Amino acid sequence: MSATATIRTGAARTGMPRTGGHPTPAAPAGRMRIAPWFSVSAALFAVAWGGNEFTPLLVMYRQLDQMSALTVNVLLGAYVLGIVPALLVGGPLSDRYGRRPLFLPAPLIAVAGSGLLAVGAASAPLLFAGRVLSGIALGLVMAVGTSWVKELSEAPFDAAPVEGRGASRAALALTIGFALGAGVAAALAQFGPARAVAPYVVHIVITLAAFAVLVRAPESRTRSAVSRPLRMDLRIPTAMHRRFLLVVAPMAPWVFGTAASAYAILPGLMMSQAPGFEIGVSGLLCVVALGCGVAVQRFAARIDTPRSARGIGVALTVTVPAMLLAAVAVGLNSLPWAFVAAAVLGTAYGMLLVGGLREIQRIAGPDDLAGLTAVYYSLTYVGFFIPAILAALGTWLSYSTMFLAGAVIALLSVGVVALSWRRHLPSA
């Protein structure tokens, strides 16, 4: 998101004529404007910030309100209850009605979610409701916004389109938002005043600023003129594509499975190693993990290829040592090893996210791009239930044992993907 974020364009905002199934921007107006894809990416960033600001504060809620590990991990996963319906409904509907009508409400819903979290620090029901609203907002921007950024990164909206750049831009905006949301929230909660309120107020301000930029973004997909039952739009034919079922689906839960392991499980297990700075260390683990996730995305884009499952295969291969390192960190109760594990887990997350997005954008047709993106993200968020599952199993099994089991499952996932390495390619 550099100086290339501004281009000379006079794109009309709505109601543009169709050319080849997509609106065509008006002629340049002769003055500098924000690039259309950047306007949407800014909102992706802001809503992702709100989706992850809660994560490093899990330690705070355990300290202030004496919530159990299971309770805070349930609250962490609660926003999946908002994400998945928003993904599965918002994505297909945006393929039918356009991106703007489904995307524009998302930042405002995120603001409402942060508002509830700010006033509900001592109330699990209010925190739960706030998390669900944050999830609804995040689900909408991930399905609709990822597709919108992809389309705005192509002609005629982008003067120099590059294959796969839309997926990379969307993944980068999400990951930077996740990282900064966690880092700033942890810093404010550790060192600032009103630590249960300030992180959410900051997010509200950032999101309203992003919304002011978003309203200028042009529509990239006009409303479908085809008259058919609404339930037909909720069906995603390409979700049955063999490439999706045999390559993308097996890796999808690992996307946020690796991320959640780094910034939800490890911080809670390392609290005794940082007395007085538990929240700050929790946020730092988030930043390390997601910072590595950002840093590796350019490399992930380079190793990805439409001729094989190399991008996903390499990402899953990295997941195996990542889980082993997490087992070592927990077994030794070592904070330095926890940071090493978080870095490798974050690297795996970044590679998995980019690899999966690039695969589905090759598989999807123009009429179900957002729908298939929604299905993909829904599967990725299965991984967010891992902290709650491990907390429940912790009565019988040690975390080291469970991380070792995770390494074995990741290795099996590599084998599953390898079986379809060059099979069922979309181009075929």
Short mmCIF file of C-alpha atoms in Angstrom, two decimals:
data_model
loop_
_atom_site.label_atom_id
_atom_site.label_comp_id
_atom_site.label_asym_id
_atom_site.label_seq_id
_atom_site.Cartn_x
_atom_site.Cartn_y
_atom_site.Cartn_z
CA MET A 1 0.00 0.00 0.00
CA SER A 2 2.50 2.51 -1.24
CA ALA A 3 2.43 5.49 -3.54
CA THR A 4 0.91 3.23 -6.16
CA ALA A 5 -2.26 3.53 -4.14
CA THR A 6 -3.07 6.73 -6.06
CA ILE A 7 -3.80 6.70 -9.74
CA ARG A 8 -5.27 9.13 -12.19
CA THR A 9 -8.85 8.07 -12.64
CA GLY A 10 -12.30 9.54 -12.78
CA ALA A 11 -14.20 6.33 -12.30
CA ALA A 12 -17.88 6.81 -11.76
CA ARG A 13 -19.03 5.51 -8.41
CA THR A 14 -22.25 3.71 -9.27
CA GLY A 15 -24.59 3.01 -12.12
CA MET A 16 -21.88 2.54 -14.71
CA PRO A 17 -22.61 0.82 -18.04
CA ARG A 18 -21.59 -2.79 -18.51
CA THR A 19 -18.83 -3.96 -20.80
CA GLY A 20 -18.13 -7.68 -20.81
CA GLY A 21 -20.18 -8.19 -17.67
CA HIS A 22 -18.47 -5.48 -15.61
CA PRO A 23 -19.05 -1.73 -15.21
CA THR A 24 -16.74 0.51 -17.17
CA PRO A 25 -15.26 3.56 -15.42
CA ALA A 26 -15.86 6.95 -16.93
CA ALA A 27 -13.11 8.84 -18.70
CA PRO A 28 -10.36 10.31 -16.51
CA ALA A 29 -11.36 13.57 -14.90
CA GLY A 30 -7.81 14.92 -14.90
CA ARG A 31 -7.09 14.84 -11.17
CA MET A 32 -5.52 12.43 -8.73
CA ARG A 33 -7.83 10.06 -6.87
CA ILE A 34 -7.35 7.12 -4.56
CA ALA A 35 -7.04 3.88 -6.51
CA PRO A 36 -10.37 2.01 -6.40
CA TRP A 37 -8.80 -1.17 -5.05
CA PHE A 38 -7.13 0.82 -2.26
CA SER A 39 -10.45 2.30 -1.12
CA VAL A 40 -11.83 -1.18 -0.55
CA SER A 41 -8.56 -2.47 0.92
CA ALA A 42 -8.66 0.31 3.52
CA ALA A 43 -12.02 -0.97 4.75
CA LEU A 44 -10.72 -4.56 4.71
CA PHE A 45 -7.83 -3.39 6.87
CA ALA A 46 -10.06 -1.53 9.34
CA VAL A 47 -12.59 -4.33 9.81
CA ALA A 48 -9.78 -6.92 10.16
CA TRP A 49 -8.27 -4.65 12.84
CA GLY A 50 -11.52 -4.93 14.80
CA GLY A 51 -11.73 -8.66 14.23
CA ASN A 52 -8.39 -9.30 15.94
CA GLU A 53 -8.12 -6.53 18.55
CA PHE A 54 -9.91 -8.81 21.02
CA THR A 55 -7.33 -11.60 20.77
CA PRO A 56 -4.45 -10.23 22.90
CA LEU A 57 -6.99 -8.97 25.45
CA LEU A 58 -7.97 -12.54 26.34
CA VAL A 59 -5.28 -12.39 29.04
CA MET A 60 -6.75 -9.14 30.37
CA TYR A 61 -10.24 -10.57 30.66
CA ARG A 62 -8.86 -13.58 32.52
CA GLN A 63 -7.09 -11.23 34.94
CA LEU A 64 -9.77 -8.56 35.42
CA ASP A 65 -12.90 -10.67 35.43
CA GLN A 66 -11.48 -14.06 36.41
CA MET A 67 -12.90 -15.69 33.28
CA SER A 68 -11.86 -19.27 32.66
CA ALA A 69 -9.68 -20.30 29.74
CA LEU A 70 -12.66 -22.06 28.19
CA THR A 71 -14.87 -18.95 28.51
CA VAL A 72 -12.39 -16.58 26.86
CA ASN A 73 -11.65 -19.06 24.08
CA VAL A 74 -15.39 -19.44 23.45
CA LEU A 75 -15.60 -15.64 23.24
CA LEU A 76 -12.66 -15.69 20.82
CA GLY A 77 -14.47 -18.16 18.59
CA ALA A 78 -17.87 -16.49 19.02
CA TYR A 79 -17.30 -14.19 16.10
CA VAL A 80 -17.16 -17.24 13.85
CA LEU A 81 -20.92 -17.47 14.50
CA GLY A 82 -21.20 -14.11 12.76
CA ILE A 83 -18.52 -14.71 10.15
CA VAL A 84 -19.81 -17.92 8.60
CA PRO A 85 -23.44 -16.80 7.91
CA ALA A 86 -22.17 -13.44 6.62
CA LEU A 87 -19.75 -15.24 4.34
CA LEU A 88 -22.19 -17.81 3.01
CA VAL A 89 -25.02 -15.31 2.44
CA GLY A 90 -23.12 -12.09 1.68
CA GLY A 91 -20.77 -13.59 -0.90
CA PRO A 92 -23.40 -15.14 -3.19
CA LEU A 93 -25.74 -12.16 -2.82
CA SER A 94 -22.98 -9.79 -3.89
CA ASP A 95 -22.54 -11.89 -7.03
CA ARG A 96 -26.19 -11.15 -7.74
CA TYR A 97 -26.72 -7.59 -6.47
CA GLY A 98 -23.21 -6.13 -6.74
CA ARG A 99 -20.39 -5.55 -4.26
CA ARG A 100 -21.32 -2.15 -2.82
CA PRO A 101 -24.75 -2.99 -1.31
CA LEU A 102 -23.32 -5.92 0.65
CA PHE A 103 -19.98 -4.35 1.58
CA LEU A 104 -20.87 -0.80 2.62
CA PRO A 105 -22.72 -1.78 5.85
CA ALA A 106 -19.78 -3.88 7.09
CA PRO A 107 -17.63 -1.07 8.60
CA LEU A 108 -20.65 0.32 10.43
CA ILE A 109 -21.46 -3.11 11.85
CA ALA A 110 -17.83 -3.36 12.98
CA VAL A 111 -18.20 -0.02 14.77
CA ALA A 112 -21.29 -1.33 16.59
CA GLY A 113 -19.38 -4.46 17.60
CA SER A 114 -16.49 -2.46 19.05
CA GLY A 115 -18.99 -0.26 20.88
CA LEU A 116 -20.47 -3.28 22.66
CA LEU A 117 -17.02 -4.63 23.50
CA ALA A 118 -16.05 -1.24 24.96
CA VAL A 119 -19.02 -1.10 27.35
CA GLY A 120 -19.19 -4.83 28.13
CA ALA A 121 -15.81 -5.59 29.69
CA ALA A 122 -17.45 -7.15 32.76
CA SER A 123 -20.30 -8.85 30.91
CA ALA A 124 -19.76 -12.09 29.01
CA PRO A 125 -23.11 -11.73 27.15
CA LEU A 126 -22.20 -8.23 25.91
CA LEU A 127 -18.73 -9.40 24.90
CA PHE A 128 -20.33 -12.33 23.09
CA ALA A 129 -22.74 -10.02 21.21
CA GLY A 130 -19.91 -7.65 20.31
CA ARG A 131 -17.83 -10.51 18.98
CA VAL A 132 -20.71 -11.79 16.85
CA LEU A 133 -21.20 -8.31 15.32
CA SER A 134 -17.46 -8.09 14.64
CA GLY A 135 -17.75 -11.47 12.96
CA ILE A 136 -20.63 -10.41 10.74
CA ALA A 137 -18.63 -7.39 9.59
CA LEU A 138 -15.51 -9.44 8.98
CA GLY A 139 -17.45 -12.13 7.10
CA LEU A 140 -18.90 -9.54 4.74
CA VAL A 141 -15.58 -7.86 3.99
CA MET A 142 -13.70 -11.12 3.55
CA ALA A 143 -16.12 -12.62 1.01
CA VAL A 144 -17.33 -9.50 -0.75
CA GLY A 145 -14.25 -7.34 -0.25
CA THR A 146 -11.76 -9.94 -1.45
CA SER A 147 -13.78 -10.33 -4.65
CA TRP A 148 -14.19 -6.57 -5.03
CA VAL A 149 -10.46 -5.94 -4.64
CA LYS A 150 -9.75 -8.68 -7.16
CA GLU A 151 -12.07 -7.11 -9.73
CA LEU A 152 -10.77 -3.59 -9.07
CA SER A 153 -7.24 -4.90 -9.64
CA GLU A 154 -8.14 -5.81 -13.22
CA ALA A 155 -8.86 -3.80 -16.35
CA PRO A 156 -10.51 -1.37 -16.76
CA PHE A 157 -10.05 -0.26 -13.14
CA ASP A 158 -6.32 -1.00 -12.93
CA ALA A 159 -4.11 0.32 -15.71
CA ALA A 160 -1.46 -2.40 -15.21
CA PRO A 161 -3.20 -5.57 -14.01
CA VAL A 162 -1.13 -8.61 -12.97
CA GLU A 163 -2.52 -12.13 -12.51
CA GLY A 164 -3.07 -12.89 -8.82
CA ARG A 165 -2.38 -9.34 -7.63
CA GLY A 166 -5.94 -8.87 -6.37
CA ALA A 167 -5.65 -11.90 -4.09
CA SER A 168 -2.31 -10.65 -2.77
CA ARG A 169 -3.67 -7.16 -2.10
CA ALA A 170 -6.68 -8.49 -0.21
CA ALA A 171 -4.59 -10.93 1.82
CA LEU A 172 -2.10 -8.19 2.68
CA ALA A 173 -4.82 -5.75 3.82
CA LEU A 174 -6.41 -8.41 6.02
CA THR A 175 -3.15 -9.58 7.57
CA ILE A 176 -1.84 -6.07 8.29
CA GLY A 177 -5.19 -5.24 9.88
CA PHE A 178 -5.08 -8.37 12.02
CA ALA A 179 -1.50 -7.61 13.10
CA LEU A 180 -1.88 -3.91 13.92
CA GLY A 181 -5.24 -4.44 15.58
CA ALA A 182 -3.70 -6.94 17.96
CA GLY A 183 -0.51 -4.96 18.53
CA VAL A 184 -2.14 -1.59 19.22
CA ALA A 185 -4.87 -3.11 21.41
CA ALA A 186 -2.26 -4.93 23.51
CA ALA A 187 -0.12 -1.79 23.90
CA LEU A 188 -3.10 0.29 24.99
CA ALA A 189 -4.35 -2.37 27.37
CA GLN A 190 -0.89 -2.88 28.89
CA PHE A 191 0.24 0.72 29.23
CA GLY A 192 -2.66 3.07 28.48
CA PRO A 193 -5.58 4.44 30.49
CA ALA A 194 -9.04 2.86 30.38
CA ARG A 195 -7.44 -0.30 29.07
CA ALA A 196 -10.73 -2.15 28.60
CA VAL A 197 -12.16 0.72 26.51
CA ALA A 198 -9.35 2.57 24.70
CA PRO A 199 -8.51 -0.18 22.16
CA TYR A 200 -12.08 -0.23 20.89
CA VAL A 201 -12.37 3.57 20.71
CA VAL A 202 -9.24 3.68 18.53
CA HIS A 203 -10.74 1.06 16.24
CA ILE A 204 -14.00 2.98 15.90
CA VAL A 205 -12.13 6.11 14.79
CA ILE A 206 -10.03 4.18 12.25
CA THR A 207 -13.06 2.39 10.83
CA LEU A 208 -15.10 5.56 10.37
CA ALA A 209 -12.14 7.12 8.51
CA ALA A 210 -11.91 4.04 6.27
CA PHE A 211 -15.65 4.21 5.62
CA ALA A 212 -15.29 7.81 4.42
CA VAL A 213 -12.77 6.57 1.84
CA LEU A 214 -14.83 3.49 0.96
CA VAL A 215 -17.93 5.35 -0.18
CA ARG A 216 -15.98 6.58 -3.23
CA ALA A 217 -15.15 3.09 -4.50
CA PRO A 218 -16.80 2.22 -7.84
CA GLU A 219 -19.02 -0.79 -8.30
CA SER A 220 -17.27 -3.56 -10.19
CA ARG A 221 -20.24 -5.87 -10.73
CA THR A 222 -23.66 -4.58 -11.72
CA ARG A 223 -26.87 -6.15 -10.51
CA SER A 224 -27.78 -9.32 -12.37
CA ALA A 225 -30.63 -8.95 -14.84
CA VAL A 226 -31.43 -12.67 -14.62
CA SER A 227 -34.67 -13.43 -12.80
CA ARG A 228 -34.37 -16.57 -10.70
CA PRO A 229 -35.17 -17.74 -7.18
CA LEU A 230 -32.88 -16.33 -4.52
CA ARG A 231 -31.98 -19.82 -3.29
CA MET A 232 -30.31 -20.46 -6.63
CA ASP A 233 -27.76 -17.74 -5.85
CA LEU A 234 -26.89 -19.41 -2.57
CA ARG A 235 -25.75 -22.52 -4.44
CA ILE A 236 -22.06 -22.45 -5.35
CA PRO A 237 -21.45 -24.99 -8.16
CA THR A 238 -17.68 -24.51 -8.13
CA ALA A 239 -17.58 -25.63 -4.48
CA MET A 240 -17.97 -29.12 -5.95
CA HIS A 241 -14.98 -28.66 -8.25
CA ARG A 242 -12.56 -31.52 -7.60
CA ARG A 243 -9.65 -29.13 -7.30
CA PHE A 244 -11.47 -27.31 -4.51
CA LEU A 245 -12.47 -30.50 -2.70
CA LEU A 246 -9.11 -32.27 -2.95
CA VAL A 247 -6.63 -29.39 -2.66
CA VAL A 248 -8.24 -26.32 -1.09
CA ALA A 249 -10.62 -27.90 1.42
CA PRO A 250 -7.97 -30.06 3.18
CA MET A 251 -5.71 -27.04 3.79
CA ALA A 252 -8.32 -24.41 4.62
CA PRO A 253 -8.75 -25.08 8.38
CA TRP A 254 -5.00 -24.76 8.81
CA VAL A 255 -5.09 -21.08 7.76
CA PHE A 256 -6.51 -19.84 11.04
CA GLY A 257 -5.56 -23.01 12.88
CA THR A 258 -1.91 -21.91 12.65
CA ALA A 259 -2.73 -18.28 13.40
CA ALA A 260 -4.92 -19.09 16.41
CA SER A 261 -2.25 -21.41 17.78
CA ALA A 262 0.25 -18.53 17.66
CA TYR A 263 -1.80 -15.72 19.13
CA ALA A 264 -4.56 -17.40 21.13
CA ILE A 265 -3.08 -20.58 22.61
CA LEU A 266 0.60 -19.76 23.17
CA PRO A 267 0.02 -16.42 24.99
CA GLY A 268 -2.28 -18.05 27.53
CA LEU A 269 0.26 -20.79 28.22
CA MET A 270 3.14 -18.32 28.62
CA MET A 271 1.52 -15.95 31.14
CA SER A 272 3.71 -17.16 34.00
CA GLN A 273 6.83 -16.22 32.03
CA ALA A 274 5.99 -12.51 31.84
CA PRO A 275 4.60 -11.40 35.22
CA GLY A 276 3.12 -7.91 34.99
CA PHE A 277 3.45 -7.79 31.20
CA GLU A 278 1.12 -10.61 30.20
CA ILE A 279 -1.03 -8.47 27.88
CA GLY A 280 1.95 -6.85 26.21
CA VAL A 281 3.63 -10.19 25.57
CA SER A 282 0.36 -11.59 24.24
CA GLY A 283 0.14 -8.71 21.77
CA LEU A 284 3.78 -9.08 20.82
CA LEU A 285 3.25 -12.75 19.99
CA CYS A 286 0.35 -11.69 17.75
CA VAL A 287 2.49 -9.08 16.01
CA VAL A 288 5.38 -11.51 15.50
CA ALA A 289 3.10 -14.17 14.04
CA LEU A 290 1.15 -11.87 11.76
CA GLY A 291 4.19 -9.79 10.88
CA CYS A 292 5.81 -12.96 9.55
CA GLY A 293 2.51 -13.68 7.79
CA VAL A 294 2.77 -10.32 6.02
CA ALA A 295 6.47 -10.66 5.22
CA VAL A 296 6.11 -14.08 3.59
CA GLN A 297 3.21 -13.20 1.29
CA ARG A 298 5.38 -11.92 -1.55
CA PHE A 299 7.36 -15.16 -1.44
CA ALA A 300 4.10 -17.14 -1.28
CA ALA A 301 2.89 -15.38 -4.43
CA ARG A 302 6.11 -16.24 -6.26
CA ILE A 303 6.07 -19.96 -5.49
CA ASP A 304 2.37 -20.27 -6.37
CA THR A 305 1.70 -21.63 -9.85
CA PRO A 306 -1.45 -22.53 -11.80
CA ARG A 307 0.26 -25.71 -12.99
CA SER A 308 0.36 -27.50 -9.62
CA ALA A 309 -0.48 -27.26 -5.93
CA ARG A 310 3.03 -26.07 -5.11
CA GLY A 311 1.95 -22.97 -3.17
CA ILE A 312 -0.38 -24.89 -0.87
CA GLY A 313 1.95 -27.88 -0.61
CA VAL A 314 4.88 -25.77 0.57
CA ALA A 315 2.64 -23.91 3.03
CA LEU A 316 1.39 -27.14 4.58
CA THR A 317 4.95 -28.45 4.75
CA VAL A 318 5.93 -25.37 6.79
CA THR A 319 2.99 -26.08 9.10
CA VAL A 320 4.56 -29.36 10.28
CA PRO A 321 7.69 -27.85 11.93
CA ALA A 322 5.56 -24.95 13.15
CA MET A 323 3.43 -27.32 15.23
CA LEU A 324 6.55 -29.17 16.43
CA LEU A 325 8.08 -25.88 17.60
CA ALA A 326 4.87 -25.03 19.46
CA ALA A 327 5.11 -28.40 21.22
CA VAL A 328 8.72 -27.65 22.19
CA ALA A 329 7.83 -24.17 23.49
CA VAL A 330 5.03 -25.52 25.66
CA GLY A 331 7.04 -28.51 26.83
CA LEU A 332 9.93 -26.28 27.94
CA ASN A 333 7.60 -23.50 29.15
CA SER A 334 9.97 -21.18 27.30
CA LEU A 335 9.00 -17.70 26.14
CA PRO A 336 11.87 -17.42 23.61
CA TRP A 337 10.81 -20.71 22.03
CA ALA A 338 7.21 -19.44 21.99
CA PHE A 339 8.31 -16.47 19.87
CA VAL A 340 10.16 -18.79 17.50
CA ALA A 341 7.07 -20.99 17.22
CA ALA A 342 4.82 -17.96 16.68
CA ALA A 343 7.08 -16.74 13.86
CA VAL A 344 6.94 -20.06 12.03
CA LEU A 345 3.21 -20.48 12.67
CA GLY A 346 2.66 -16.99 11.25
CA THR A 347 4.77 -17.83 8.21
CA ALA A 348 2.63 -20.89 7.58
CA TYR A 349 -0.53 -18.79 7.99
CA GLY A 350 0.57 -16.20 5.42
CA MET A 351 1.53 -18.83 2.86
CA LEU A 352 -1.67 -20.80 3.38
CA LEU A 353 -3.89 -17.72 3.07
CA VAL A 354 -2.33 -16.54 -0.20
CA GLY A 355 -2.13 -20.04 -1.68
CA GLY A 356 -5.78 -20.76 -0.96
CA LEU A 357 -7.03 -17.43 -2.30
CA ARG A 358 -5.09 -17.82 -5.53
CA GLU A 359 -6.44 -21.33 -6.06
CA ILE A 360 -10.07 -20.34 -5.60
CA GLN A 361 -9.74 -17.29 -7.83
CA ARG A 362 -8.58 -19.62 -10.60
CA ILE A 363 -11.37 -22.12 -9.91
CA ALA A 364 -14.28 -19.67 -9.58
CA GLY A 365 -16.26 -18.39 -12.53
CA PRO A 366 -17.25 -14.71 -12.77
CA ASP A 367 -20.73 -15.43 -11.41
CA ASP A 368 -19.68 -17.13 -8.19
CA LEU A 369 -16.33 -15.58 -7.28
CA ALA A 370 -17.60 -14.10 -4.01
CA GLY A 371 -19.62 -17.24 -3.29
CA LEU A 372 -16.62 -19.56 -3.57
CA THR A 373 -14.50 -17.08 -1.62
CA ALA A 374 -17.15 -17.28 1.11
CA VAL A 375 -17.02 -21.07 1.18
CA TYR A 376 -13.23 -20.98 1.38
CA TYR A 377 -13.16 -18.50 4.26
CA SER A 378 -15.86 -20.47 6.09
CA LEU A 379 -13.61 -23.50 6.00
CA THR A 380 -10.59 -21.48 7.13
CA TYR A 381 -12.44 -20.29 10.21
CA VAL A 382 -13.00 -23.84 11.37
CA GLY A 383 -9.45 -23.40 12.65
CA PHE A 384 -10.60 -20.73 15.08
CA PHE A 385 -12.37 -23.35 17.16
CA ILE A 386 -9.05 -25.08 17.83
CA PRO A 387 -8.24 -23.02 20.99
CA ALA A 388 -11.60 -23.89 22.57
CA ILE A 389 -11.26 -27.56 21.56
CA LEU A 390 -7.76 -27.79 23.01
CA ALA A 391 -8.87 -26.03 26.20
CA ALA A 392 -11.61 -28.63 26.60
CA LEU A 393 -9.19 -31.50 25.91
CA GLY A 394 -6.59 -30.03 28.23
CA THR A 395 -8.11 -31.95 31.14
CA TRP A 396 -6.90 -35.22 29.64
CA LEU A 397 -4.00 -34.29 27.34
CA SER A 398 -1.03 -31.95 27.62
CA TYR A 399 -0.69 -29.14 25.09
CA SER A 400 2.64 -30.57 23.98
CA THR A 401 0.93 -33.83 23.10
CA MET A 402 -1.84 -32.02 21.24
CA PHE A 403 0.63 -29.93 19.23
CA LEU A 404 2.54 -33.09 18.32
CA ALA A 405 -0.74 -34.59 17.14
CA GLY A 406 -1.26 -31.41 15.10
CA ALA A 407 2.09 -31.93 13.39
CA VAL A 408 1.07 -35.45 12.40
CA ILE A 409 -2.28 -34.25 11.03
CA ALA A 410 -0.51 -31.49 9.07
CA LEU A 411 1.82 -34.08 7.57
CA LEU A 412 -1.19 -36.18 6.54
CA SER A 413 -2.69 -33.05 4.94
CA VAL A 414 0.47 -32.65 2.85
CA GLY A 415 -0.05 -36.20 1.61
CA VAL A 416 -3.69 -35.56 0.70
CA VAL A 417 -2.78 -32.46 -1.32
CA ALA A 418 0.13 -34.27 -3.00
CA LEU A 419 -2.26 -36.88 -4.37
CA SER A 420 -3.91 -34.16 -6.48
CA TRP A 421 -0.79 -32.10 -7.14
CA ARG A 422 -1.39 -31.66 -10.90
CA ARG A 423 -4.86 -33.11 -11.21
CA HIS A 424 -8.18 -31.37 -11.86
CA LEU A 425 -6.52 -28.07 -12.79
CA PRO A 426 -9.10 -25.36 -13.67
CA SER A 427 -7.44 -24.75 -17.04
CA ALA A 428 -8.15 -28.36 -17.93
#
